[in-house]
Short mmCIF file of C-alpha atoms in Angstrom, two decimals:
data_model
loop_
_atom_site.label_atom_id
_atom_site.label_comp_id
_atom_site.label_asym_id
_atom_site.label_seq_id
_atom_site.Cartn_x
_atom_site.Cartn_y
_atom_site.Cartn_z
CA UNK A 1 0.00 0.00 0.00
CA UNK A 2 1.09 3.12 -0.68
CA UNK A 3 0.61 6.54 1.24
CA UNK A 4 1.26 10.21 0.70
CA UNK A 5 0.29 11.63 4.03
CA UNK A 6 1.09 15.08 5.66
CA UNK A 7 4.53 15.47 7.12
CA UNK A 8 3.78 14.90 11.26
CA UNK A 9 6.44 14.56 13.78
CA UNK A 10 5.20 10.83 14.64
CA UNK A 11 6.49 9.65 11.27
CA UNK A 12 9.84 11.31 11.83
CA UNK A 13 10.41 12.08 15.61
CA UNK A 14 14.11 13.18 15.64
CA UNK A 15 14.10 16.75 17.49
CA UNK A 16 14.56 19.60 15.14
CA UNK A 17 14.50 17.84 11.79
CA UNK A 18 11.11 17.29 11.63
CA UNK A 19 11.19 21.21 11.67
CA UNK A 20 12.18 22.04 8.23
CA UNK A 21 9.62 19.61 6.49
CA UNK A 22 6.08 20.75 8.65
CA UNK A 23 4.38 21.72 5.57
CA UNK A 24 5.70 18.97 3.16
CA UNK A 25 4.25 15.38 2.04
CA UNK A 26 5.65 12.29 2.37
CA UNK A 27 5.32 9.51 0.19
CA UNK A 28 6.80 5.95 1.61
CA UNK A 29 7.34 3.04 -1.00
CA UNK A 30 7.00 -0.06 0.63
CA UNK A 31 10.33 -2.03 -0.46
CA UNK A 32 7.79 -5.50 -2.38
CA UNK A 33 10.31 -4.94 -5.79
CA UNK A 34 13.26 -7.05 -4.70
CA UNK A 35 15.36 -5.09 -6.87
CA UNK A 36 16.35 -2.33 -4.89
CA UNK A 37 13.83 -0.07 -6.72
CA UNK A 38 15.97 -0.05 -10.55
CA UNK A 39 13.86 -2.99 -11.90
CA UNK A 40 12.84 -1.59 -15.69
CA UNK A 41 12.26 -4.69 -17.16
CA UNK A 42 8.85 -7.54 -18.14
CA UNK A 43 8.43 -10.96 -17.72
CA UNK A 44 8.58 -13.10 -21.06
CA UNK A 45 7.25 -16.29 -21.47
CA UNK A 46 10.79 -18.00 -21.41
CA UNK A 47 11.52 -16.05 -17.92
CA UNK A 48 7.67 -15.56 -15.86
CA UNK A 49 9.72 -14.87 -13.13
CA UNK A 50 11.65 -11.57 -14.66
CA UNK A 51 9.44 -9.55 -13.71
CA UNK A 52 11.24 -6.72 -11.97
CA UNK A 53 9.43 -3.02 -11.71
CA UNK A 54 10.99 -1.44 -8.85
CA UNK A 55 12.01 1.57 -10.81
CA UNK A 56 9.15 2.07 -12.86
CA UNK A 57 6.82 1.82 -9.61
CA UNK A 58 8.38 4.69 -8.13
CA UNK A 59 8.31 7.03 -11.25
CA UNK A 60 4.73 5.99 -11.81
CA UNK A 61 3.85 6.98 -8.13
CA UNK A 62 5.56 10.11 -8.16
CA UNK A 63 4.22 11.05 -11.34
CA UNK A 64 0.61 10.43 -9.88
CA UNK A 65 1.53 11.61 -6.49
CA UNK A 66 -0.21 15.34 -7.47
CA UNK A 67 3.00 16.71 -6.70
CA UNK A 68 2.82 20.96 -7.63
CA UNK A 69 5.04 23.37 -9.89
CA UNK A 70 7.85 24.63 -8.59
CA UNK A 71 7.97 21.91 -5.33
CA UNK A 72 11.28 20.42 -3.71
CA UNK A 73 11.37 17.06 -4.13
CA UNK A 74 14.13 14.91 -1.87
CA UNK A 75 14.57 11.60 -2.92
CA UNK A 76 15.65 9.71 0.05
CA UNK A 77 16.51 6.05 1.30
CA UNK A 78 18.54 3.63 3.22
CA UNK A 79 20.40 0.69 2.14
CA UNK A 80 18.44 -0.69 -0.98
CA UNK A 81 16.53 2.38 -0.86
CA UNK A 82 19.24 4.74 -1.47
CA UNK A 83 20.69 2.78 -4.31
CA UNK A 84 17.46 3.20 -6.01
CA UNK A 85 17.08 6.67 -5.68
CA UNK A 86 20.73 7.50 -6.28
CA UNK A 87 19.95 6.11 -9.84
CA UNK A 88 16.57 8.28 -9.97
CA UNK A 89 18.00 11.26 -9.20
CA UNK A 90 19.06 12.68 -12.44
CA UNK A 91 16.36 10.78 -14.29
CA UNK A 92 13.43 12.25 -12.79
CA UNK A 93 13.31 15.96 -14.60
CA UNK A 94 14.43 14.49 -18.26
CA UNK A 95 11.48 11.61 -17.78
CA UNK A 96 8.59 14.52 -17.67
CA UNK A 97 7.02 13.69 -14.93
CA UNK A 98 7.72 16.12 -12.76
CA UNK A 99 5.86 19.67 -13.01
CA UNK A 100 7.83 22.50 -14.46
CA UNK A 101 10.17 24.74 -12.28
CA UNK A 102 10.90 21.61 -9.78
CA UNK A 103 14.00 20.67 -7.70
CA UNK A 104 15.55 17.49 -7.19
CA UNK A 105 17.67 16.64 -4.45
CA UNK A 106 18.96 13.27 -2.38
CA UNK A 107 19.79 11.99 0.85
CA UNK A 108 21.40 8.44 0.62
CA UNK A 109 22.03 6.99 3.63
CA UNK A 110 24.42 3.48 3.95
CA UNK A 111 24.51 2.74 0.26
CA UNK A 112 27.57 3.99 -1.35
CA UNK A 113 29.06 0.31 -2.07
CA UNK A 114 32.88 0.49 -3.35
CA UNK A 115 34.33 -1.77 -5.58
CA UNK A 116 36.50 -3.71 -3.57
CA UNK A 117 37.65 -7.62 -3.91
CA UNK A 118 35.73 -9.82 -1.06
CA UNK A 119 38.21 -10.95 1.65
CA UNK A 120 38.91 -14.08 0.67
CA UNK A 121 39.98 -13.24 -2.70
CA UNK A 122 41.81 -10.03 -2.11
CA UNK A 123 44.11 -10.19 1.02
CA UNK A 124 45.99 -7.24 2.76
CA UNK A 125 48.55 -6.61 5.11
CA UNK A 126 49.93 -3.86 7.16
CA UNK A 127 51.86 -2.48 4.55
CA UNK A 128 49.07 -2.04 2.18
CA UNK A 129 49.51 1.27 0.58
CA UNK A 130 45.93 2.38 0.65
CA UNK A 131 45.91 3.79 3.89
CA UNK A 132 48.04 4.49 7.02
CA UNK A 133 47.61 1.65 9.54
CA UNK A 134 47.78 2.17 13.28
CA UNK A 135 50.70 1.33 14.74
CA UNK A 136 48.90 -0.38 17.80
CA UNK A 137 48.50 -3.93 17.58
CA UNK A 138 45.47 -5.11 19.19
CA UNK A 139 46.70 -8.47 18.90
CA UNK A 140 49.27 -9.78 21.31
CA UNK A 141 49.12 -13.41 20.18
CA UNK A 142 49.47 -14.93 17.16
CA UNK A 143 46.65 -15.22 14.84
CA UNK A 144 44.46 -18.50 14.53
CA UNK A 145 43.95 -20.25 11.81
CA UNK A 146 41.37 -18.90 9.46
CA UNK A 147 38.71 -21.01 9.28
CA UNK A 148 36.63 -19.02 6.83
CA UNK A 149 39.72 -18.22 4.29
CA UNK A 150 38.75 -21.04 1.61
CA UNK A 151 35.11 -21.70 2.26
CA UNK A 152 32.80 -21.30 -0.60
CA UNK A 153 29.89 -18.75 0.67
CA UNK A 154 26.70 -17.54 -0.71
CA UNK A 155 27.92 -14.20 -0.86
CA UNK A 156 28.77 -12.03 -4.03
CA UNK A 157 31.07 -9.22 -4.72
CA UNK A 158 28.80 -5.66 -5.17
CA UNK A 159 30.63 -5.48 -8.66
CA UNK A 160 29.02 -9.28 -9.08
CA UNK A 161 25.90 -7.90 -7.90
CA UNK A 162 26.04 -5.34 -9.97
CA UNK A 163 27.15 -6.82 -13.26
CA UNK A 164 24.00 -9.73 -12.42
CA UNK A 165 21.53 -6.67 -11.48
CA UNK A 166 22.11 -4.51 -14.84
CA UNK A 167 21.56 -7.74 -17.25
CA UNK A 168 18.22 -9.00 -15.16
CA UNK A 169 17.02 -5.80 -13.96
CA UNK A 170 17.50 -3.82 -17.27
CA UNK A 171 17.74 -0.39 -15.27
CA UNK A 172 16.89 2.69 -17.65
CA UNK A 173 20.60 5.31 -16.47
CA UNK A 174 20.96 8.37 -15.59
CA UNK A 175 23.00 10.18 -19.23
CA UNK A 176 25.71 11.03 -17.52
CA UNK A 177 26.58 7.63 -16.53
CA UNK A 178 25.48 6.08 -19.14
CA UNK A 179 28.19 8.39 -21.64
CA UNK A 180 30.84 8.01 -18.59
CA UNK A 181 31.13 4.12 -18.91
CA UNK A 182 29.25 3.35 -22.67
CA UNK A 183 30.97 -0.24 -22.60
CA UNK A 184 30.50 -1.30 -19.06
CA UNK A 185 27.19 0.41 -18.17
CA UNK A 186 27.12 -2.29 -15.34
CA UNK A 187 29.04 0.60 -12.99
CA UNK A 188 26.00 2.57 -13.05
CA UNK A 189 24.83 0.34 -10.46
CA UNK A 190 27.98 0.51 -7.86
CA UNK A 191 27.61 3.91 -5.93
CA UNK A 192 31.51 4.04 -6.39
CA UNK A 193 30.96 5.08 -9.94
CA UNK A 194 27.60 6.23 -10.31
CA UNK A 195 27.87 9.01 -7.58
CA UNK A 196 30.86 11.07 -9.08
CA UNK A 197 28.80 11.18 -12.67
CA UNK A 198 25.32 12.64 -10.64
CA UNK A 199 24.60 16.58 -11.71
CA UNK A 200 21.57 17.02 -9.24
CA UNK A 201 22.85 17.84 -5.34
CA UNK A 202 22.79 15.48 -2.90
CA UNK A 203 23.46 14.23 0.75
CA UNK A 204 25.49 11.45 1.61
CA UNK A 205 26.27 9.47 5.17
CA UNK A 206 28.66 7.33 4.22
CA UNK A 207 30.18 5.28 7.17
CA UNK A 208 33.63 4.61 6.42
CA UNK A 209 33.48 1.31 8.89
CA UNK A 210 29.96 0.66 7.18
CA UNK A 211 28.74 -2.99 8.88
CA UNK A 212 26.62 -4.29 5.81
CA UNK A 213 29.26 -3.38 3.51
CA UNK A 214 31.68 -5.30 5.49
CA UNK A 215 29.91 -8.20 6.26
CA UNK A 216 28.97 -8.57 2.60
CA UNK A 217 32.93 -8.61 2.08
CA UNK A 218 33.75 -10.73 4.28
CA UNK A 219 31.14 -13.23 3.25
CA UNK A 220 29.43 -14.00 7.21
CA UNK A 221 28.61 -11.76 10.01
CA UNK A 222 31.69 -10.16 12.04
CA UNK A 223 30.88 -6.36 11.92
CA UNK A 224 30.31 -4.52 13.90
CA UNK A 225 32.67 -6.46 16.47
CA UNK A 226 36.45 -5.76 16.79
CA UNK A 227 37.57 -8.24 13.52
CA UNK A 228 39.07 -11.07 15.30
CA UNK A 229 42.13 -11.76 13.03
CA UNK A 230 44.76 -8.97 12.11
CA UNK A 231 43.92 -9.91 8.50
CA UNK A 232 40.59 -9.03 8.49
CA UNK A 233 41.28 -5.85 10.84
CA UNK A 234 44.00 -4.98 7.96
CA UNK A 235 41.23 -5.64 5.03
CA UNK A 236 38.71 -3.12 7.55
CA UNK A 237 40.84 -0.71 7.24
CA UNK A 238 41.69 -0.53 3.65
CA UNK A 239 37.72 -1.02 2.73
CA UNK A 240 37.76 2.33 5.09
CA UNK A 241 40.31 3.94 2.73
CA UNK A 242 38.48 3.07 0.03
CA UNK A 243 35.43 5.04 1.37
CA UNK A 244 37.54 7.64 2.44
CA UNK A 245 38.33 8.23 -1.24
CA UNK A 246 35.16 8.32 -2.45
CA UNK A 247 33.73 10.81 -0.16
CA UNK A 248 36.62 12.87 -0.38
CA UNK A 249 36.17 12.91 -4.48
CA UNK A 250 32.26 13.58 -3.73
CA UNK A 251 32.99 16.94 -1.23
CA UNK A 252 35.30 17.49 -4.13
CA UNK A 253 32.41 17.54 -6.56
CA UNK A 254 30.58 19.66 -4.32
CA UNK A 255 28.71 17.09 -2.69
CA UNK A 256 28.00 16.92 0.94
CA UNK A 257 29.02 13.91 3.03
CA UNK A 258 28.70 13.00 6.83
CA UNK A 259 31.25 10.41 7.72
CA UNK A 260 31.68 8.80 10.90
CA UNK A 261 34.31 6.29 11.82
CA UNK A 262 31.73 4.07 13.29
CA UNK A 263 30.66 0.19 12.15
CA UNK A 264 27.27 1.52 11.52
CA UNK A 265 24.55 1.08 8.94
CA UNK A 266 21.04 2.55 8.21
CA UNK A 267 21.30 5.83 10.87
CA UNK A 268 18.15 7.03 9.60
CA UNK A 269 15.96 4.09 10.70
CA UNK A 270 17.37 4.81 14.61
CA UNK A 271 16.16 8.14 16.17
CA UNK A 272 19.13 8.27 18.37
CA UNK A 273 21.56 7.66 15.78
CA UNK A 274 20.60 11.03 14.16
CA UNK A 275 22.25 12.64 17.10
CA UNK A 276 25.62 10.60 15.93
CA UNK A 277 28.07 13.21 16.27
CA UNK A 278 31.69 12.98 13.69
CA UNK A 279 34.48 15.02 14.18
CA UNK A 280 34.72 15.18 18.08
CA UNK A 281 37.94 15.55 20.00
CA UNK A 282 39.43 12.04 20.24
CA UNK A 283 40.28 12.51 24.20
CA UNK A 284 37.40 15.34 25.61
CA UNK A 285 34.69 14.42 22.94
CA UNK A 286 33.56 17.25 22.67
CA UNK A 287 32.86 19.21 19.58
CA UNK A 288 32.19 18.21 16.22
CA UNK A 289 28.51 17.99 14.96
CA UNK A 290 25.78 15.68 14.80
CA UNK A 291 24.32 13.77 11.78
CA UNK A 292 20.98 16.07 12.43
CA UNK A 293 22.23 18.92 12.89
CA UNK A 294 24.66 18.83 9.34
CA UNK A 295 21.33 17.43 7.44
CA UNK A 296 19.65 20.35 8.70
CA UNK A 297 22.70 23.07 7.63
CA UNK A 298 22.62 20.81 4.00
CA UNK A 299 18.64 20.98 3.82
CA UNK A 300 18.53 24.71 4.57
CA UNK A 301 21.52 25.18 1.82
CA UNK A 302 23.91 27.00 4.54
CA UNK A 303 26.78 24.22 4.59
CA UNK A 304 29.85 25.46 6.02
CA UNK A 305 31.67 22.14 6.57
CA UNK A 306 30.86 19.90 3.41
CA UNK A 307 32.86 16.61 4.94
CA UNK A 308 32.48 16.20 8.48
CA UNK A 309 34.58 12.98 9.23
CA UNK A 310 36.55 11.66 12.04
CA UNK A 311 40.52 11.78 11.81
CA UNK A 312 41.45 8.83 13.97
CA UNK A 313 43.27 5.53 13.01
CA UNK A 314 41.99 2.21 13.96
CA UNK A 315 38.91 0.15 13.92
CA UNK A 316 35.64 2.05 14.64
CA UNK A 317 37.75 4.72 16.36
CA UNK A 318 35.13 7.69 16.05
CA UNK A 319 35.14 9.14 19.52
CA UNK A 320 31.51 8.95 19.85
CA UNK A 321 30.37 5.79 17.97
CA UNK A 322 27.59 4.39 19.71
CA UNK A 323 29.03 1.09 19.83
#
C-alpha cells in the first residue's frame, strides 16, 4: 500500500529535523520490488519470473503523487533504498514527470558500495599502501587459523551484484553515466561510480566502517565487532580507505558527506543515531557535529563544513560511535 500523508512529527520524531519539512508530504514506498527499486524490465514467457518493476513503480507513483510546480522534491533512502534513488535522481526531470520549475535533491544513507575484492579473494597486510595503519596492535598473540579463508559462501562481490543486477534488472541510467562508462554500463549500479557522474545535489552518510558493507565482504557476520584476526582488521581498514576516497572525491564535486568512523549502517531508521556526532575531540569528545544537525545546515543550503569525518586511526575509532 502506498501513502502520501502530511509530514507529522510521529512519522519522523528526531528533534529539530522534523522542523524544516512541517508543511511537506511524504510519500513511503514499501520495499515489495526485490530489486532495490531499478527494476525496468517484463516478464517473457521464457523467464515468468523476470518480472522486476521497482524503478518504474516509483516514477509511476511520483508522477501520480499530485505533486505541484515549482515543489522540492528529496529523494531519500537507506540501504536498498538509497541505491534506487541514487539512480533516480538525475532521471526524474528528463522523464517529464515532474511539473515544471521543480527541484531534485537526495539523501542516501548506507549505500555507497565500493568496488573492492571480497576478503577471501583479495588479502591485505599492514603495509598495504591504501591507507596508514595504526601502529597499535590489538593483537598480542598470534593469529588462529582462518577457518573461513577457503570456504565457498553464498555471498557475491557488489561489482558481481552489480554486473548480475544490470543484465536481469535492465535499469533505464541516468545520461551522464550512461556516456561516462558506454561499454561497461554495469558501474551505473555501484555507488563508487555512479555518484561522481550525478549533476543534481545530494546528501550522503557514508560510514567509512559501514557494517553491511563489510559483512557482505567478508562473506558472514563479524561487523560490527572488533575483527578477530589482524587480516581481516588490515582488510577493515583498507575497505575504510576506500570510502575515504570516495567521499573525499564527492565533497570534491561539491557534494555533501557525513562520515563517521563508526561500524554503523542505516542511521536514519534509529532516532538516536541522528544525534551521531563525527568530528569530536578524540580525548574530551567534545565538539564536532551531529548527523541532524549537518542534514539540517545541507537541507537549509547554509553548509559550512561539506565533509564532516573523524581523523582517527583504527577500527571504529570515532570518539563517539555508539558502539
Amino acid at each position: 500500500e502506498i501513502t502520501i500523508t502530511p509530514y507529522t512529527t510521529t512519522e519522523f520524531s528526531v528533534a529539530g529535523v522534523h522542523l524544516l519539512f512541517q508543511y511537506a508530504n511524504v510519500i513511503y514506498i514499501p520495499y515489495c520490488s526485490s530489486d532495490a527499486y531499478v527494476g525496468h524490465t517484463d516478464a517473457t514467457a521464457e523467464n515468468a519470473w523476470l518480472n522486476l518493476q521497482g524503478m518504474r513503480t516509483v516514477k509511476e507513483i511520483i508522477r501520480t503523487a499530485g505533486i505541484q510546480e515549482d515543489s522540492t522534491i528529496f529523494l531519500a533512502g537507506s540501504g536498498a533504498g538509497s541505491r534506487g534513488a541514487m539512480l533516480l535522481l538525475d532521471q526524474l526531470e528528463p522523464s517529464g514527470i515532474l511539473p515544471k520549475g521543480c527541484e531534485v535533491r537526495g539523501i542516501f544513507d548506507s549505500g555507497a558500495w565500493t568496488d573492492m575484492k571480497m576478503y577471501k579473494n583479495g588479502r591485505f597486510t599492514k603495509d598495504d599502501p591504501i591507507v596508514a595503519v595504526s601502529t597499535e596492535d590489538p593483537f598480542a598473540e598470534e593469529d588462529e587459523e582462518d577457518e573461513f579463508a577457503d570456504v565457498e559462501d553464498e555471498n557475491y562481490s557488489f561489482r558481481q551484484q552489480a554486473q548480475q543486477g544490470y543484465r536481469f534488472y535492465r535499469p533505464s541510467l541516468p545520461k551522464a553515466c550512461a556516456d561516462t562508462y558506454p561499454t561497461q554500463k554495469w558501474k551505473c549500479l555501484m555507488p563508487e561510480y555512479l555518484l561522481p557522474t550525478l549533476q543534481n545535489d545530494f546528501y550522503l552518510i557514508n560510514n567509512e566502517f559501514d557494517f553491511a558493507q563489510m559483512n557482505n565482504n567478508f562473506g558472514y557476520t563479524e561487523f560490527p565487532r572488533l575483527p578477530t584476526t589482524k587480516d581481516r582488521l588490515y582488510y577493515a581498514l583498507n575497505l575504510r580507505g576506500r570510502i575515504k576516497k570516495l567521499n573525499e572525491k564527492l565533497v570534491s564535486l561539491g557534494k555533501t558527506v557525513f562520515a563517521p568512523a563508526c561500524p554503523m549502517h542505516n542511521l536514519f531508521l534509529v532516532d538516536e543515531l541522528m544525534f551521531t556526532k563525527a568530528g569530536a575531540n578524540q580525548t574530551s569528545k567534545e565538539g564536532g557535529i551531529s548527523l541532524k544537525d549537518h542534514l539540517q545546515q545541507w537541507l537549509l543550503k547554509n553548509i559550512t563544513q561539506p565533509h564532516i569525518k573523524d581523523d582517527c586511526t583504527g577500527f571504529g575509532c570515532g570518539a563517539t560511535c555508539p558502539w
